[in-house]
């Protein structure tokens, strides 16, 4: 198959490109490099089944493909708050453009949605049926509401035009090729530990997250696209193992052998206190669940960062 990945030079997109090419597909990566990096896909340049196009998805793209993975969007607060207007445009206008392409070509399209659609949840763990608790005018809204609007568009295109859609709600994911400056907790802790700096913990460290290793997540993406169902999603993809920020920091310090100390800072506005996926639906509909435990995944991620920090 000839497969388009928007945002394909990013952390998740580059790993997806690797897996799809390994399976014998042709992959076209589209990225404007707002947060993606050529370094993430440089090992694929020269491969006859790989093509890289610099393009912003807020503008129409005319291309012939057999399937579309729409991953274009900054995904960490540091990056999506740097240009909030561009963030919401990428998520909404980009979705319109990619759905239009899928409609014209009559091909399936995958949407990388997010657990951020649940906001700071009152339900724990979060099932797909939960509508969320999002501040529509807060500093995170450009991303949260952009992704929520994109989901609306996907389901409207499915109902109105019969577009074959897949919508995955992605929970915290980590692994090699994360940007060192993306401000997300795993990369922050690892980089600070490797540099011997204080590890910054916001709040008292009791807030929780669930961390999914990138290989597990990409396997979930591909299972969704390989399904013959006309409509699939939204489906939570993430690891239900729940850890506090203090537990994560302690594991990182132990694995790196760092002498870093913990430094506590005020909790950012609208930062969720809990985040854990209910993956009952993923197990039932996809036969998918994560396999890599946190310690093993952290060891692989730390090995990567030790070569780039």
PDB file of C-alpha atoms in Angstrom:
ATOM      1  CA  UNK A   1       0.000   0.000   0.000  1.00  0.00           C
ATOM      2  CA  UNK A   2       0.927   3.635  -0.470  1.00  0.00           C
ATOM      3  CA  UNK A   3       0.386   5.316   2.887  1.00  0.00           C
ATOM      4  CA  UNK A   4       0.421   8.992   3.881  1.00  0.00           C
ATOM      5  CA  UNK A   5       1.515  10.030   7.396  1.00  0.00           C
ATOM      6  CA  UNK A   6       0.954  13.684   8.271  1.00  0.00           C
ATOM      7  CA  UNK A   7       3.305  14.775  11.044  1.00  0.00           C
ATOM      8  CA  UNK A   8       5.419  11.790  10.052  1.00  0.00           C
ATOM      9  CA  UNK A   9       8.737  13.362  11.088  1.00  0.00           C
ATOM     10  CA  UNK A  10       7.546  13.608  14.676  1.00  0.00           C
ATOM     11  CA  UNK A  11       8.136  11.201  17.543  1.00  0.00           C
ATOM     12  CA  UNK A  12       5.173   8.896  16.873  1.00  0.00           C
ATOM     13  CA  UNK A  13       5.031   9.397  13.110  1.00  0.00           C
ATOM     14  CA  UNK A  14       8.629   8.365  12.534  1.00  0.00           C
ATOM     15  CA  UNK A  15       8.174   5.103  14.463  1.00  0.00           C
ATOM     16  CA  UNK A  16       4.984   4.423  12.510  1.00  0.00           C
ATOM     17  CA  UNK A  17       6.834   5.045   9.236  1.00  0.00           C
ATOM     18  CA  UNK A  18       9.473   2.497  10.263  1.00  0.00           C
ATOM     19  CA  UNK A  19       6.885  -0.207  11.001  1.00  0.00           C
ATOM     20  CA  UNK A  20       4.889   0.398   7.819  1.00  0.00           C
ATOM     21  CA  UNK A  21       7.994   0.262   5.618  1.00  0.00           C
ATOM     22  CA  UNK A  22       9.147  -2.912   7.377  1.00  0.00           C
ATOM     23  CA  UNK A  23       5.831  -4.464   6.337  1.00  0.00           C
ATOM     24  CA  UNK A  24       6.525  -3.637   2.683  1.00  0.00           C
ATOM     25  CA  UNK A  25       4.422  -0.490   2.289  1.00  0.00           C
ATOM     26  CA  UNK A  26       5.377   2.726   0.541  1.00  0.00           C
ATOM     27  CA  UNK A  27       5.273   5.655   2.984  1.00  0.00           C
ATOM     28  CA  UNK A  28       4.914   9.349   2.228  1.00  0.00           C
ATOM     29  CA  UNK A  29       5.711  11.558   5.205  1.00  0.00           C
ATOM     30  CA  UNK A  30       4.330  15.085   5.229  1.00  0.00           C
ATOM     31  CA  UNK A  31       5.618  17.501   7.872  1.00  0.00           C
ATOM     32  CA  UNK A  32       6.158  21.253   8.204  1.00  0.00           C
ATOM     33  CA  UNK A  33       8.847  20.678  10.891  1.00  0.00           C
ATOM     34  CA  UNK A  34       7.132  22.934  13.439  1.00  0.00           C
ATOM     35  CA  UNK A  35       7.947  20.242  16.008  1.00  0.00           C
ATOM     36  CA  UNK A  36       8.986  17.312  13.799  1.00  0.00           C
ATOM     37  CA  UNK A  37      12.639  16.751  12.934  1.00  0.00           C
ATOM     38  CA  UNK A  38      14.407  15.479   9.830  1.00  0.00           C
ATOM     39  CA  UNK A  39      16.716  13.638  12.212  1.00  0.00           C
ATOM     40  CA  UNK A  40      13.811  11.302  13.093  1.00  0.00           C
ATOM     41  CA  UNK A  41      13.501  10.068   9.510  1.00  0.00           C
ATOM     42  CA  UNK A  42      17.006  10.608   8.125  1.00  0.00           C
ATOM     43  CA  UNK A  43      17.680   6.845   8.295  1.00  0.00           C
ATOM     44  CA  UNK A  44      14.815   6.356   5.808  1.00  0.00           C
ATOM     45  CA  UNK A  45      16.033   8.870   3.229  1.00  0.00           C
ATOM     46  CA  UNK A  46      17.270   6.932   0.217  1.00  0.00           C
ATOM     47  CA  UNK A  47      14.898   4.050   0.865  1.00  0.00           C
ATOM     48  CA  UNK A  48      12.942   3.525  -2.388  1.00  0.00           C
ATOM     49  CA  UNK A  49       9.724   3.037  -0.406  1.00  0.00           C
ATOM     50  CA  UNK A  50      10.039   6.357   1.453  1.00  0.00           C
ATOM     51  CA  UNK A  51       9.233   9.922   0.416  1.00  0.00           C
ATOM     52  CA  UNK A  52       9.432  13.126   2.495  1.00  0.00           C
ATOM     53  CA  UNK A  53       7.410  16.236   1.649  1.00  0.00           C
ATOM     54  CA  UNK A  54       7.614  19.566   3.476  1.00  0.00           C
ATOM     55  CA  UNK A  55       4.039  20.760   3.730  1.00  0.00           C
ATOM     56  CA  UNK A  56       1.656  22.407   6.204  1.00  0.00           C
ATOM     57  CA  UNK A  57      -1.646  20.513   6.494  1.00  0.00           C
ATOM     58  CA  UNK A  58      -3.581  23.756   6.959  1.00  0.00           C
ATOM     59  CA  UNK A  59      -3.191  24.008   3.172  1.00  0.00           C
ATOM     60  CA  UNK A  60      -4.762  21.423   0.812  1.00  0.00           C
ATOM     61  CA  UNK A  61      -2.604  18.527  -0.346  1.00  0.00           C
ATOM     62  CA  UNK A  62      -3.160  16.821  -3.685  1.00  0.00           C
ATOM     63  CA  UNK A  63      -1.747  13.330  -3.680  1.00  0.00           C
ATOM     64  CA  UNK A  64      -2.794   9.734  -4.450  1.00  0.00           C
ATOM     65  CA  UNK A  65      -2.582   7.235  -1.561  1.00  0.00           C
ATOM     66  CA  UNK A  66      -4.351   4.124  -0.226  1.00  0.00           C
ATOM     67  CA  UNK A  67      -4.604   5.168   3.449  1.00  0.00           C
ATOM     68  CA  UNK A  68      -4.002   8.220   5.633  1.00  0.00           C
ATOM     69  CA  UNK A  69      -2.665   8.533   9.178  1.00  0.00           C
ATOM     70  CA  UNK A  70      -3.347  12.070  10.436  1.00  0.00           C
ATOM     71  CA  UNK A  71      -0.773  12.733  13.173  1.00  0.00           C
ATOM     72  CA  UNK A  72       0.004  16.389  12.381  1.00  0.00           C
ATOM     73  CA  UNK A  73      -0.056  18.501  15.546  1.00  0.00           C
ATOM     74  CA  UNK A  74       2.305  19.641  18.282  1.00  0.00           C
ATOM     75  CA  UNK A  75       1.563  17.364  21.238  1.00  0.00           C
ATOM     76  CA  UNK A  76       3.320  18.746  24.321  1.00  0.00           C
ATOM     77  CA  UNK A  77       2.182  21.844  26.247  1.00  0.00           C
ATOM     78  CA  UNK A  78       5.502  23.623  25.656  1.00  0.00           C
ATOM     79  CA  UNK A  79       5.122  23.245  21.895  1.00  0.00           C
ATOM     80  CA  UNK A  80       1.388  23.690  21.416  1.00  0.00           C
ATOM     81  CA  UNK A  81       1.282  26.777  23.660  1.00  0.00           C
ATOM     82  CA  UNK A  82       4.144  28.379  21.730  1.00  0.00           C
ATOM     83  CA  UNK A  83       1.740  29.165  18.873  1.00  0.00           C
ATOM     84  CA  UNK A  84      -1.769  28.365  20.082  1.00  0.00           C
ATOM     85  CA  UNK A  85      -3.503  29.787  17.003  1.00  0.00           C
ATOM     86  CA  UNK A  86      -1.422  27.604  14.691  1.00  0.00           C
ATOM     87  CA  UNK A  87      -2.084  24.610  16.972  1.00  0.00           C
ATOM     88  CA  UNK A  88      -5.862  24.856  16.702  1.00  0.00           C
ATOM     89  CA  UNK A  89      -5.632  25.581  12.960  1.00  0.00           C
ATOM     90  CA  UNK A  90      -3.475  22.494  12.447  1.00  0.00           C
ATOM     91  CA  UNK A  91      -5.961  20.323  14.309  1.00  0.00           C
ATOM     92  CA  UNK A  92      -9.151  21.711  12.763  1.00  0.00           C
ATOM     93  CA  UNK A  93      -8.225  22.920   9.274  1.00  0.00           C
ATOM     94  CA  UNK A  94      -5.734  20.065   8.933  1.00  0.00           C
ATOM     95  CA  UNK A  95      -8.507  17.582   9.754  1.00  0.00           C
ATOM     96  CA  UNK A  96     -10.811  19.187   7.166  1.00  0.00           C
ATOM     97  CA  UNK A  97      -8.114  18.952   4.487  1.00  0.00           C
ATOM     98  CA  UNK A  98      -7.172  15.343   5.261  1.00  0.00           C
ATOM     99  CA  UNK A  99     -10.813  14.229   5.509  1.00  0.00           C
ATOM    100  CA  UNK A 100     -11.480  15.898   2.171  1.00  0.00           C
ATOM    101  CA  UNK A 101      -8.592  13.945   0.688  1.00  0.00           C
ATOM    102  CA  UNK A 102      -9.867  10.671   2.198  1.00  0.00           C
ATOM    103  CA  UNK A 103     -13.362  11.406   0.860  1.00  0.00           C
ATOM    104  CA  UNK A 104     -12.075  12.084  -2.671  1.00  0.00           C
ATOM    105  CA  UNK A 105      -9.828   9.002  -2.720  1.00  0.00           C
ATOM    106  CA  UNK A 106     -12.326   6.779  -0.853  1.00  0.00           C
ATOM    107  CA  UNK A 107      -9.583   5.583   1.519  1.00  0.00           C
ATOM    108  CA  UNK A 108      -9.519   4.950   5.294  1.00  0.00           C
ATOM    109  CA  UNK A 109      -8.202   7.705   7.531  1.00  0.00           C
ATOM    110  CA  UNK A 110      -6.790   7.458  11.062  1.00  0.00           C
ATOM    111  CA  UNK A 111      -7.007  10.342  13.535  1.00  0.00           C
ATOM    112  CA  UNK A 112      -4.471  10.652  16.330  1.00  0.00           C
ATOM    113  CA  UNK A 113      -6.716  12.114  19.001  1.00  0.00           C
ATOM    114  CA  UNK A 114      -5.691  12.420  22.622  1.00  0.00           C
ATOM    115  CA  UNK A 115      -6.557  11.737  26.228  1.00  0.00           C
ATOM    116  CA  UNK A 116      -6.571  15.539  26.584  1.00  0.00           C
ATOM    117  CA  UNK A 117     -10.161  15.455  25.273  1.00  0.00           C
ATOM    118  CA  UNK A 118     -11.043  14.293  28.811  1.00  0.00           C
ATOM    119  CA  UNK A 119      -9.451  17.402  30.344  1.00  0.00           C
ATOM    120  CA  UNK A 120      -9.026  17.239  34.119  1.00  0.00           C
ATOM    121  CA  UNK A 121     -11.321  14.234  34.562  1.00  0.00           C
ATOM    122  CA  UNK A 122     -13.905  13.593  37.234  1.00  0.00           C
ATOM    123  CA  UNK A 123     -14.153   9.934  36.152  1.00  0.00           C
ATOM    124  CA  UNK A 124     -11.257   7.576  36.784  1.00  0.00           C
ATOM    125  CA  UNK A 125     -10.054   5.662  34.823  1.00  0.00           C
ATOM    126  CA  UNK A 126     -11.411   7.343  31.703  1.00  0.00           C
ATOM    127  CA  UNK A 127     -13.670   5.284  29.400  1.00  0.00           C
ATOM    128  CA  UNK A 128     -14.478   6.444  25.862  1.00  0.00           C
ATOM    129  CA  UNK A 129     -18.056   7.181  26.967  1.00  0.00           C
ATOM    130  CA  UNK A 130     -16.857   9.987  29.295  1.00  0.00           C
ATOM    131  CA  UNK A 131     -17.412  13.407  27.720  1.00  0.00           C
ATOM    132  CA  UNK A 132     -14.653  15.140  29.617  1.00  0.00           C
ATOM    133  CA  UNK A 133     -14.072  18.276  31.690  1.00  0.00           C
ATOM    134  CA  UNK A 134     -12.192  20.823  29.606  1.00  0.00           C
ATOM    135  CA  UNK A 135     -11.615  24.538  30.160  1.00  0.00           C
ATOM    136  CA  UNK A 136     -12.579  25.943  26.757  1.00  0.00           C
ATOM    137  CA  UNK A 137     -10.662  29.222  27.245  1.00  0.00           C
ATOM    138  CA  UNK A 138      -7.607  28.049  29.199  1.00  0.00           C
ATOM    139  CA  UNK A 139      -3.991  27.896  27.978  1.00  0.00           C
ATOM    140  CA  UNK A 140      -4.360  24.212  27.025  1.00  0.00           C
ATOM    141  CA  UNK A 141      -7.610  24.706  25.091  1.00  0.00           C
ATOM    142  CA  UNK A 142      -5.899  25.268  21.732  1.00  0.00           C
ATOM    143  CA  UNK A 143      -4.884  21.608  21.825  1.00  0.00           C
ATOM    144  CA  UNK A 144      -7.726  20.079  23.862  1.00  0.00           C
ATOM    145  CA  UNK A 145     -10.499  21.767  21.905  1.00  0.00           C
ATOM    146  CA  UNK A 146      -8.645  21.411  18.604  1.00  0.00           C
ATOM    147  CA  UNK A 147      -8.582  17.650  19.075  1.00  0.00           C
ATOM    148  CA  UNK A 148     -12.207  17.567  20.239  1.00  0.00           C
ATOM    149  CA  UNK A 149     -13.293  19.534  17.163  1.00  0.00           C
ATOM    150  CA  UNK A 150     -11.267  17.198  14.956  1.00  0.00           C
ATOM    151  CA  UNK A 151     -13.110  14.200  16.416  1.00  0.00           C
ATOM    152  CA  UNK A 152     -16.418  15.948  15.627  1.00  0.00           C
ATOM    153  CA  UNK A 153     -15.308  16.485  12.037  1.00  0.00           C
ATOM    154  CA  UNK A 154     -14.262  12.846  11.647  1.00  0.00           C
ATOM    155  CA  UNK A 155     -17.619  11.539  12.802  1.00  0.00           C
ATOM    156  CA  UNK A 156     -19.527  14.084  10.696  1.00  0.00           C
ATOM    157  CA  UNK A 157     -17.568  13.066   7.587  1.00  0.00           C
ATOM    158  CA  UNK A 158     -18.343   9.428   8.399  1.00  0.00           C
ATOM    159  CA  UNK A 159     -22.082  10.085   8.820  1.00  0.00           C
ATOM    160  CA  UNK A 160     -22.448  12.551   5.945  1.00  0.00           C
ATOM    161  CA  UNK A 161     -19.985  11.175   3.388  1.00  0.00           C
ATOM    162  CA  UNK A 162     -19.346   7.570   4.450  1.00  0.00           C
ATOM    163  CA  UNK A 163     -15.619   8.146   5.046  1.00  0.00           C
ATOM    164  CA  UNK A 164     -13.982   5.122   6.693  1.00  0.00           C
ATOM    165  CA  UNK A 165     -12.588   6.555   9.936  1.00  0.00           C
ATOM    166  CA  UNK A 166     -10.469   5.357  12.850  1.00  0.00           C
ATOM    167  CA  UNK A 167     -10.122   7.579  15.931  1.00  0.00           C
ATOM    168  CA  UNK A 168      -7.589   6.719  18.650  1.00  0.00           C
ATOM    169  CA  UNK A 169      -7.364   8.629  21.919  1.00  0.00           C
ATOM    170  CA  UNK A 170      -3.679   8.479  22.793  1.00  0.00           C
ATOM    171  CA  UNK A 171      -2.544   8.540  26.411  1.00  0.00           C
ATOM    172  CA  UNK A 172       0.974   9.502  27.548  1.00  0.00           C
ATOM    173  CA  UNK A 173       3.512   7.798  25.305  1.00  0.00           C
ATOM    174  CA  UNK A 174       7.295   7.780  25.570  1.00  0.00           C
ATOM    175  CA  UNK A 175      10.336   6.270  23.893  1.00  0.00           C
ATOM    176  CA  UNK A 176      13.315   7.054  21.654  1.00  0.00           C
ATOM    177  CA  UNK A 177      13.034  10.180  19.455  1.00  0.00           C
ATOM    178  CA  UNK A 178      11.059  12.199  21.956  1.00  0.00           C
ATOM    179  CA  UNK A 179      12.272  15.789  21.741  1.00  0.00           C
ATOM    180  CA  UNK A 180      14.562  16.665  24.634  1.00  0.00           C
ATOM    181  CA  UNK A 181      12.881  20.083  24.972  1.00  0.00           C
ATOM    182  CA  UNK A 182       9.251  19.047  24.598  1.00  0.00           C
ATOM    183  CA  UNK A 183       8.445  19.653  28.251  1.00  0.00           C
ATOM    184  CA  UNK A 184       6.780  16.280  28.791  1.00  0.00           C
ATOM    185  CA  UNK A 185       7.442  14.573  32.068  1.00  0.00           C
ATOM    186  CA  UNK A 186       9.384  11.491  30.869  1.00  0.00           C
ATOM    187  CA  UNK A 187      11.788  13.452  28.679  1.00  0.00           C
ATOM    188  CA  UNK A 188      12.106  16.214  31.305  1.00  0.00           C
ATOM    189  CA  UNK A 189      13.040  13.796  34.075  1.00  0.00           C
ATOM    190  CA  UNK A 190      15.460  11.800  31.927  1.00  0.00           C
ATOM    191  CA  UNK A 191      17.265  14.851  30.531  1.00  0.00           C
ATOM    192  CA  UNK A 192      17.553  16.456  33.983  1.00  0.00           C
ATOM    193  CA  UNK A 193      18.830  13.202  35.520  1.00  0.00           C
ATOM    194  CA  UNK A 194      21.422  12.654  32.787  1.00  0.00           C
ATOM    195  CA  UNK A 195      22.668  16.228  33.214  1.00  0.00           C
ATOM    196  CA  UNK A 196      22.736  15.930  36.999  1.00  0.00           C
ATOM    197  CA  UNK A 197      20.266  18.792  37.363  1.00  0.00           C
ATOM    198  CA  UNK A 198      17.419  19.005  39.879  1.00  0.00           C
ATOM    199  CA  UNK A 199      14.375  17.050  38.725  1.00  0.00           C
ATOM    200  CA  UNK A 200      11.434  19.439  38.506  1.00  0.00           C
ATOM    201  CA  UNK A 201       8.173  18.148  39.956  1.00  0.00           C
ATOM    202  CA  UNK A 202       5.055  20.281  39.654  1.00  0.00           C
ATOM    203  CA  UNK A 203       2.696  20.216  42.628  1.00  0.00           C
ATOM    204  CA  UNK A 204       3.439  17.676  45.356  1.00  0.00           C
ATOM    205  CA  UNK A 205       4.172  14.855  42.897  1.00  0.00           C
ATOM    206  CA  UNK A 206       1.037  12.898  43.774  1.00  0.00           C
ATOM    207  CA  UNK A 207      -0.650  13.505  40.414  1.00  0.00           C
ATOM    208  CA  UNK A 208      -0.669  10.388  38.249  1.00  0.00           C
ATOM    209  CA  UNK A 209      -0.050   9.469  34.627  1.00  0.00           C
ATOM    210  CA  UNK A 210      -0.045   6.223  32.679  1.00  0.00           C
ATOM    211  CA  UNK A 211       2.904   5.681  30.340  1.00  0.00           C
ATOM    212  CA  UNK A 212       2.745   3.635  27.135  1.00  0.00           C
ATOM    213  CA  UNK A 213       5.928   2.657  25.277  1.00  0.00           C
ATOM    214  CA  UNK A 214       5.926   3.830  21.656  1.00  0.00           C
ATOM    215  CA  UNK A 215       6.185   0.348  20.082  1.00  0.00           C
ATOM    216  CA  UNK A 216       3.003  -0.738  21.846  1.00  0.00           C
ATOM    217  CA  UNK A 217       1.149   2.366  20.723  1.00  0.00           C
ATOM    218  CA  UNK A 218       2.184   2.033  17.065  1.00  0.00           C
ATOM    219  CA  UNK A 219       1.013  -1.601  17.100  1.00  0.00           C
ATOM    220  CA  UNK A 220      -2.389  -0.292  18.222  1.00  0.00           C
ATOM    221  CA  UNK A 221      -2.470   2.241  15.360  1.00  0.00           C
ATOM    222  CA  UNK A 222      -1.800  -0.477  12.814  1.00  0.00           C
ATOM    223  CA  UNK A 223      -4.380  -2.856  14.290  1.00  0.00           C
ATOM    224  CA  UNK A 224      -6.998  -0.125  13.934  1.00  0.00           C
ATOM    225  CA  UNK A 225      -6.143   0.475  10.285  1.00  0.00           C
ATOM    226  CA  UNK A 226      -5.992  -3.224   9.454  1.00  0.00           C
ATOM    227  CA  UNK A 227      -9.568  -3.743  10.679  1.00  0.00           C
ATOM    228  CA  UNK A 228     -12.240  -4.046   7.985  1.00  0.00           C
ATOM    229  CA  UNK A 229     -14.853  -2.216  10.083  1.00  0.00           C
ATOM    230  CA  UNK A 230     -16.198   0.980   8.417  1.00  0.00           C
ATOM    231  CA  UNK A 231     -16.113   2.861  11.745  1.00  0.00           C
ATOM    232  CA  UNK A 232     -13.674   2.299  14.589  1.00  0.00           C
ATOM    233  CA  UNK A 233     -13.369   4.572  17.583  1.00  0.00           C
ATOM    234  CA  UNK A 234     -12.927   6.511  19.572  1.00  0.00           C
ATOM    235  CA  UNK A 235     -10.700   3.913  21.232  1.00  0.00           C
ATOM    236  CA  UNK A 236      -8.335   4.624  24.126  1.00  0.00           C
ATOM    237  CA  UNK A 237      -4.765   3.515  23.433  1.00  0.00           C
ATOM    238  CA  UNK A 238      -2.457   3.667  26.421  1.00  0.00           C
ATOM    239  CA  UNK A 239      -0.991   1.690  29.267  1.00  0.00           C
ATOM    240  CA  UNK A 240      -3.367   1.412  32.263  1.00  0.00           C
ATOM    241  CA  UNK A 241      -0.447   1.095  34.695  1.00  0.00           C
ATOM    242  CA  UNK A 242      -0.703   4.250  36.831  1.00  0.00           C
ATOM    243  CA  UNK A 243       2.269   5.990  38.458  1.00  0.00           C
ATOM    244  CA  UNK A 244       2.695   9.164  40.482  1.00  0.00           C
ATOM    245  CA  UNK A 245       5.230  11.742  39.374  1.00  0.00           C
ATOM    246  CA  UNK A 246       7.306  10.895  42.448  1.00  0.00           C
ATOM    247  CA  UNK A 247       7.396   7.200  41.472  1.00  0.00           C
ATOM    248  CA  UNK A 248       8.459   8.077  37.930  1.00  0.00           C
ATOM    249  CA  UNK A 249      11.228  10.407  39.178  1.00  0.00           C
ATOM    250  CA  UNK A 250      12.545   7.733  41.532  1.00  0.00           C
ATOM    251  CA  UNK A 251      12.702   5.135  38.746  1.00  0.00           C
ATOM    252  CA  UNK A 252      14.545   7.529  36.431  1.00  0.00           C
ATOM    253  CA  UNK A 253      17.084   8.427  39.151  1.00  0.00           C
ATOM    254  CA  UNK A 254      17.634   4.745  39.932  1.00  0.00           C
ATOM    255  CA  UNK A 255      18.136   3.644  36.311  1.00  0.00           C
ATOM    256  CA  UNK A 256      20.436   6.568  35.402  1.00  0.00           C
ATOM    257  CA  UNK A 257      22.366   6.423  38.675  1.00  0.00           C
ATOM    258  CA  UNK A 258      21.943  10.201  38.858  1.00  0.00           C
ATOM    259  CA  UNK A 259      22.655  12.336  41.919  1.00  0.00           C
ATOM    260  CA  UNK A 260      19.780  14.664  40.999  1.00  0.00           C
ATOM    261  CA  UNK A 261      17.588  16.055  43.770  1.00  0.00           C
ATOM    262  CA  UNK A 262      13.838  16.725  43.557  1.00  0.00           C
ATOM    263  CA  UNK A 263      12.693  20.340  43.123  1.00  0.00           C
ATOM    264  CA  UNK A 264       9.009  21.136  43.666  1.00  0.00           C
ATOM    265  CA  UNK A 265       7.271  23.875  41.645  1.00  0.00           C
ATOM    266  CA  UNK A 266       3.668  25.187  41.491  1.00  0.00           C
ATOM    267  CA  UNK A 267       1.236  23.084  39.453  1.00  0.00           C
ATOM    268  CA  UNK A 268       0.462  24.651  36.012  1.00  0.00           C
ATOM    269  CA  UNK A 269      -3.077  25.833  35.273  1.00  0.00           C
ATOM    270  CA  UNK A 270      -5.508  23.082  34.175  1.00  0.00           C
ATOM    271  CA  UNK A 271      -2.898  20.356  34.641  1.00  0.00           C
ATOM    272  CA  UNK A 272      -4.870  17.088  35.138  1.00  0.00           C
ATOM    273  CA  UNK A 273      -4.513  15.447  38.561  1.00  0.00           C
ATOM    274  CA  UNK A 274      -5.150  11.935  37.230  1.00  0.00           C
ATOM    275  CA  UNK A 275      -4.832  10.300  33.835  1.00  0.00           C
ATOM    276  CA  UNK A 276      -5.397   6.593  33.262  1.00  0.00           C
ATOM    277  CA  UNK A 277      -7.001   4.857  30.282  1.00  0.00           C
ATOM    278  CA  UNK A 278      -9.763   2.309  30.432  1.00  0.00           C
ATOM    279  CA  UNK A 279      -8.643  -0.002  27.587  1.00  0.00           C
ATOM    280  CA  UNK A 280     -11.536  -2.477  27.794  1.00  0.00           C
ATOM    281  CA  UNK A 281     -12.677  -1.420  24.318  1.00  0.00           C
ATOM    282  CA  UNK A 282      -9.198  -1.790  22.782  1.00  0.00           C
ATOM    283  CA  UNK A 283      -8.918  -5.318  24.179  1.00  0.00           C
ATOM    284  CA  UNK A 284     -12.368  -6.315  22.944  1.00  0.00           C
ATOM    285  CA  UNK A 285     -12.361  -4.696  19.483  1.00  0.00           C
ATOM    286  CA  UNK A 286      -8.669  -4.902  18.568  1.00  0.00           C
ATOM    287  CA  UNK A 287      -7.246  -7.650  20.748  1.00  0.00           C
ATOM    288  CA  UNK A 288      -4.681  -5.018  21.771  1.00  0.00           C
ATOM    289  CA  UNK A 289      -2.991  -4.275  25.063  1.00  0.00           C
ATOM    290  CA  UNK A 290       0.491  -2.927  25.889  1.00  0.00           C
ATOM    291  CA  UNK A 291       3.312  -5.396  26.538  1.00  0.00           C
ATOM    292  CA  UNK A 292       6.303  -3.245  27.570  1.00  0.00           C
ATOM    293  CA  UNK A 293       6.453  -2.422  31.293  1.00  0.00           C
ATOM    294  CA  UNK A 294       7.578   0.997  32.501  1.00  0.00           C
ATOM    295  CA  UNK A 295      11.049   0.011  33.696  1.00  0.00           C
ATOM    296  CA  UNK A 296      11.987  -1.771  30.449  1.00  0.00           C
ATOM    297  CA  UNK A 297      10.646   1.128  28.389  1.00  0.00           C
ATOM    298  CA  UNK A 298      12.494   3.683  30.509  1.00  0.00           C
ATOM    299  CA  UNK A 299      15.761   1.770  30.071  1.00  0.00           C
ATOM    300  CA  UNK A 300      15.392   1.907  26.261  1.00  0.00           C
ATOM    301  CA  UNK A 301      14.435   5.576  26.348  1.00  0.00           C
ATOM    302  CA  UNK A 302      17.310   6.498  28.658  1.00  0.00           C
ATOM    303  CA  UNK A 303      19.743   4.657  26.353  1.00  0.00           C
ATOM    304  CA  UNK A 304      18.513   6.830  23.483  1.00  0.00           C
ATOM    305  CA  UNK A 305      18.735  10.103  25.412  1.00  0.00           C
ATOM    306  CA  UNK A 306      22.235   9.265  26.647  1.00  0.00           C
ATOM    307  CA  UNK A 307      23.370   9.530  22.989  1.00  0.00           C
ATOM    308  CA  UNK A 308      21.723  12.901  22.277  1.00  0.00           C
ATOM    309  CA  UNK A 309      21.884  14.895  25.541  1.00  0.00           C
TER     310      UNK A 309
END
